[in-house]
Amino acid sequence: MAAPVLYYWAPCSTCSVVVNYANEHGIELDKRDVEQEAPYQELLALGGDANLIPYLHVDDRLIQGNDAIIEYFESK
């Protein structure tokens, strides 16, 4: 199974919450920085807004925000 895709911005302190949580819990992520054009366009095509990062794309759905993403991780 492919790793969930995290759309984030590397210097973003909000996004670092999810990145740190995943690292601490051994969760593999395919991290895609929306400062780069290709990940930015991917996120837009999925219906996301780069101003509201982070987003997790998993199981053909887009989960937005630290709380919702961490809740998803904890449910697995």
JSON list of C-alpha atoms in Angstrom, two decimals:
[
{"chain": "A", "resi": 1, "resn": "MET", "atom": "CA", "xyz": [0.00, 0.00, 0.00]},
{"chain": "A", "resi": 2, "resn": "ALA", "atom": "CA", "xyz": [1.31, 3.46, -0.88]},
{"chain": "A", "resi": 3, "resn": "ALA", "atom": "CA", "xyz": [2.07, 5.93, 1.86]},
{"chain": "A", "resi": 4, "resn": "PRO", "atom": "CA", "xyz": [-0.55, 8.64, 2.45]},
{"chain": "A", "resi": 5, "resn": "VAL", "atom": "CA", "xyz": [0.29, 11.92, 0.73]},
{"chain": "A", "resi": 6, "resn": "LEU", "atom": "CA", "xyz": [0.80, 14.94, 2.97]},
{"chain": "A", "resi": 7, "resn": "TYR", "atom": "CA", "xyz": [0.45, 18.28, 1.24]},
{"chain": "A", "resi": 8, "resn": "TYR", "atom": "CA", "xyz": [2.29, 20.80, 3.37]},
{"chain": "A", "resi": 9, "resn": "TRP", "atom": "CA", "xyz": [4.76, 23.67, 3.30]},
{"chain": "A", "resi": 10, "resn": "ALA", "atom": "CA", "xyz": [8.12, 22.73, 4.80]},
{"chain": "A", "resi": 11, "resn": "PRO", "atom": "CA", "xyz": [8.71, 25.93, 6.86]},
{"chain": "A", "resi": 12, "resn": "CYS", "atom": "CA", "xyz": [5.12, 25.98, 8.18]},
{"chain": "A", "resi": 13, "resn": "SER", "atom": "CA", "xyz": [4.96, 25.61, 11.97]},
{"chain": "A", "resi": 14, "resn": "THR", "atom": "CA", "xyz": [1.36, 24.39, 11.74]},
{"chain": "A", "resi": 15, "resn": "CYS", "atom": "CA", "xyz": [2.32, 21.66, 9.27]},
{"chain": "A", "resi": 16, "resn": "SER", "atom": "CA", "xyz": [5.22, 20.59, 11.48]},
{"chain": "A", "resi": 17, "resn": "VAL", "atom": "CA", "xyz": [2.72, 19.29, 14.06]},
{"chain": "A", "resi": 18, "resn": "VAL", "atom": "CA", "xyz": [1.58, 16.54, 11.68]},
{"chain": "A", "resi": 19, "resn": "VAL", "atom": "CA", "xyz": [5.10, 15.86, 10.39]},
{"chain": "A", "resi": 20, "resn": "ASN", "atom": "CA", "xyz": [6.44, 15.50, 13.95]},
{"chain": "A", "resi": 21, "resn": "TYR", "atom": "CA", "xyz": [3.48, 13.30, 14.99]},
{"chain": "A", "resi": 22, "resn": "ALA", "atom": "CA", "xyz": [4.07, 10.99, 12.02]},
{"chain": "A", "resi": 23, "resn": "ASN", "atom": "CA", "xyz": [7.80, 10.81, 12.74]},
{"chain": "A", "resi": 24, "resn": "GLU", "atom": "CA", "xyz": [7.24, 10.04, 16.44]},
{"chain": "A", "resi": 25, "resn": "HIS", "atom": "CA", "xyz": [4.75, 7.28, 15.62]},
{"chain": "A", "resi": 26, "resn": "GLY", "atom": "CA", "xyz": [6.61, 5.71, 12.70]},
{"chain": "A", "resi": 27, "resn": "ILE", "atom": "CA", "xyz": [4.00, 6.72, 10.14]},
{"chain": "A", "resi": 28, "resn": "GLU", "atom": "CA", "xyz": [5.39, 6.84, 6.61]},
{"chain": "A", "resi": 29, "resn": "LEU", "atom": "CA", "xyz": [4.23, 9.82, 4.56]},
{"chain": "A", "resi": 30, "resn": "ASP", "atom": "CA", "xyz": [4.75, 10.89, 0.98]},
{"chain": "A", "resi": 31, "resn": "LYS", "atom": "CA", "xyz": [5.40, 14.57, 1.78]},
{"chain": "A", "resi": 32, "resn": "ARG", "atom": "CA", "xyz": [4.72, 17.03, -1.02]},
{"chain": "A", "resi": 33, "resn": "ASP", "atom": "CA", "xyz": [5.61, 20.67, -0.50]},
{"chain": "A", "resi": 34, "resn": "VAL", "atom": "CA", "xyz": [2.98, 22.95, -2.05]},
{"chain": "A", "resi": 35, "resn": "GLU", "atom": "CA", "xyz": [5.62, 25.62, -2.59]},
{"chain": "A", "resi": 36, "resn": "GLN", "atom": "CA", "xyz": [6.57, 23.49, -5.60]},
{"chain": "A", "resi": 37, "resn": "GLU", "atom": "CA", "xyz": [4.31, 23.84, -8.65]},
{"chain": "A", "resi": 38, "resn": "ALA", "atom": "CA", "xyz": [3.48, 20.15, -9.24]},
{"chain": "A", "resi": 39, "resn": "PRO", "atom": "CA", "xyz": [2.28, 19.40, -5.66]},
{"chain": "A", "resi": 40, "resn": "TYR", "atom": "CA", "xyz": [0.42, 22.72, -5.60]},
{"chain": "A", "resi": 41, "resn": "GLN", "atom": "CA", "xyz": [-1.45, 21.81, -8.80]},
{"chain": "A", "resi": 42, "resn": "GLU", "atom": "CA", "xyz": [-2.15, 18.27, -7.49]},
{"chain": "A", "resi": 43, "resn": "LEU", "atom": "CA", "xyz": [-3.72, 19.70, -4.34]},
{"chain": "A", "resi": 44, "resn": "LEU", "atom": "CA", "xyz": [-5.87, 22.13, -6.33]},
{"chain": "A", "resi": 45, "resn": "ALA", "atom": "CA", "xyz": [-7.04, 19.30, -8.61]},
{"chain": "A", "resi": 46, "resn": "LEU", "atom": "CA", "xyz": [-8.10, 17.32, -5.53]},
{"chain": "A", "resi": 47, "resn": "GLY", "atom": "CA", "xyz": [-10.16, 20.27, -4.31]},
{"chain": "A", "resi": 48, "resn": "GLY", "atom": "CA", "xyz": [-7.75, 21.51, -1.66]},
{"chain": "A", "resi": 49, "resn": "ASP", "atom": "CA", "xyz": [-6.71, 25.07, -0.87]},
{"chain": "A", "resi": 50, "resn": "ALA", "atom": "CA", "xyz": [-2.98, 25.68, -0.36]},
{"chain": "A", "resi": 51, "resn": "ASN", "atom": "CA", "xyz": [-3.86, 28.44, 2.13]},
{"chain": "A", "resi": 52, "resn": "LEU", "atom": "CA", "xyz": [-5.41, 25.81, 4.44]},
{"chain": "A", "resi": 53, "resn": "ILE", "atom": "CA", "xyz": [-2.58, 23.26, 4.64]},
{"chain": "A", "resi": 54, "resn": "PRO", "atom": "CA", "xyz": [-1.82, 20.65, 5.83]},
{"chain": "A", "resi": 55, "resn": "TYR", "atom": "CA", "xyz": [-3.92, 18.14, 3.90]},
{"chain": "A", "resi": 56, "resn": "LEU", "atom": "CA", "xyz": [-3.64, 14.36, 3.94]},
{"chain": "A", "resi": 57, "resn": "HIS", "atom": "CA", "xyz": [-4.74, 12.48, 0.84]},
{"chain": "A", "resi": 58, "resn": "VAL", "atom": "CA", "xyz": [-5.55, 8.89, 1.73]},
{"chain": "A", "resi": 59, "resn": "ASP", "atom": "CA", "xyz": [-8.21, 6.34, 0.71]},
{"chain": "A", "resi": 60, "resn": "ASP", "atom": "CA", "xyz": [-9.32, 8.67, -2.12]},
{"chain": "A", "resi": 61, "resn": "ARG", "atom": "CA", "xyz": [-10.25, 11.42, 0.32]},
{"chain": "A", "resi": 62, "resn": "LEU", "atom": "CA", "xyz": [-8.70, 14.67, 1.41]},
{"chain": "A", "resi": 63, "resn": "ILE", "atom": "CA", "xyz": [-8.40, 15.36, 5.15]},
{"chain": "A", "resi": 64, "resn": "GLN", "atom": "CA", "xyz": [-7.66, 18.96, 6.16]},
{"chain": "A", "resi": 65, "resn": "GLY", "atom": "CA", "xyz": [-6.04, 20.28, 9.31]},
{"chain": "A", "resi": 66, "resn": "ASN", "atom": "CA", "xyz": [-3.83, 18.94, 12.09]},
{"chain": "A", "resi": 67, "resn": "ASP", "atom": "CA", "xyz": [-6.63, 17.75, 14.36]},
{"chain": "A", "resi": 68, "resn": "ALA", "atom": "CA", "xyz": [-8.46, 15.81, 11.63]},
{"chain": "A", "resi": 69, "resn": "ILE", "atom": "CA", "xyz": [-5.25, 14.26, 10.29]},
{"chain": "A", "resi": 70, "resn": "ILE", "atom": "CA", "xyz": [-4.05, 13.17, 13.73]},
{"chain": "A", "resi": 71, "resn": "GLU", "atom": "CA", "xyz": [-7.53, 11.80, 14.48]},
{"chain": "A", "resi": 72, "resn": "TYR", "atom": "CA", "xyz": [-7.30, 9.76, 11.28]},
{"chain": "A", "resi": 73, "resn": "PHE", "atom": "CA", "xyz": [-3.86, 8.42, 12.31]},
{"chain": "A", "resi": 74, "resn": "GLU", "atom": "CA", "xyz": [-5.15, 7.47, 15.76]},
{"chain": "A", "resi": 75, "resn": "SER", "atom": "CA", "xyz": [-8.12, 5.60, 14.24]},
{"chain": "A", "resi": 76, "resn": "LYS", "atom": "CA", "xyz": [-5.79, 3.27, 12.31]}
]
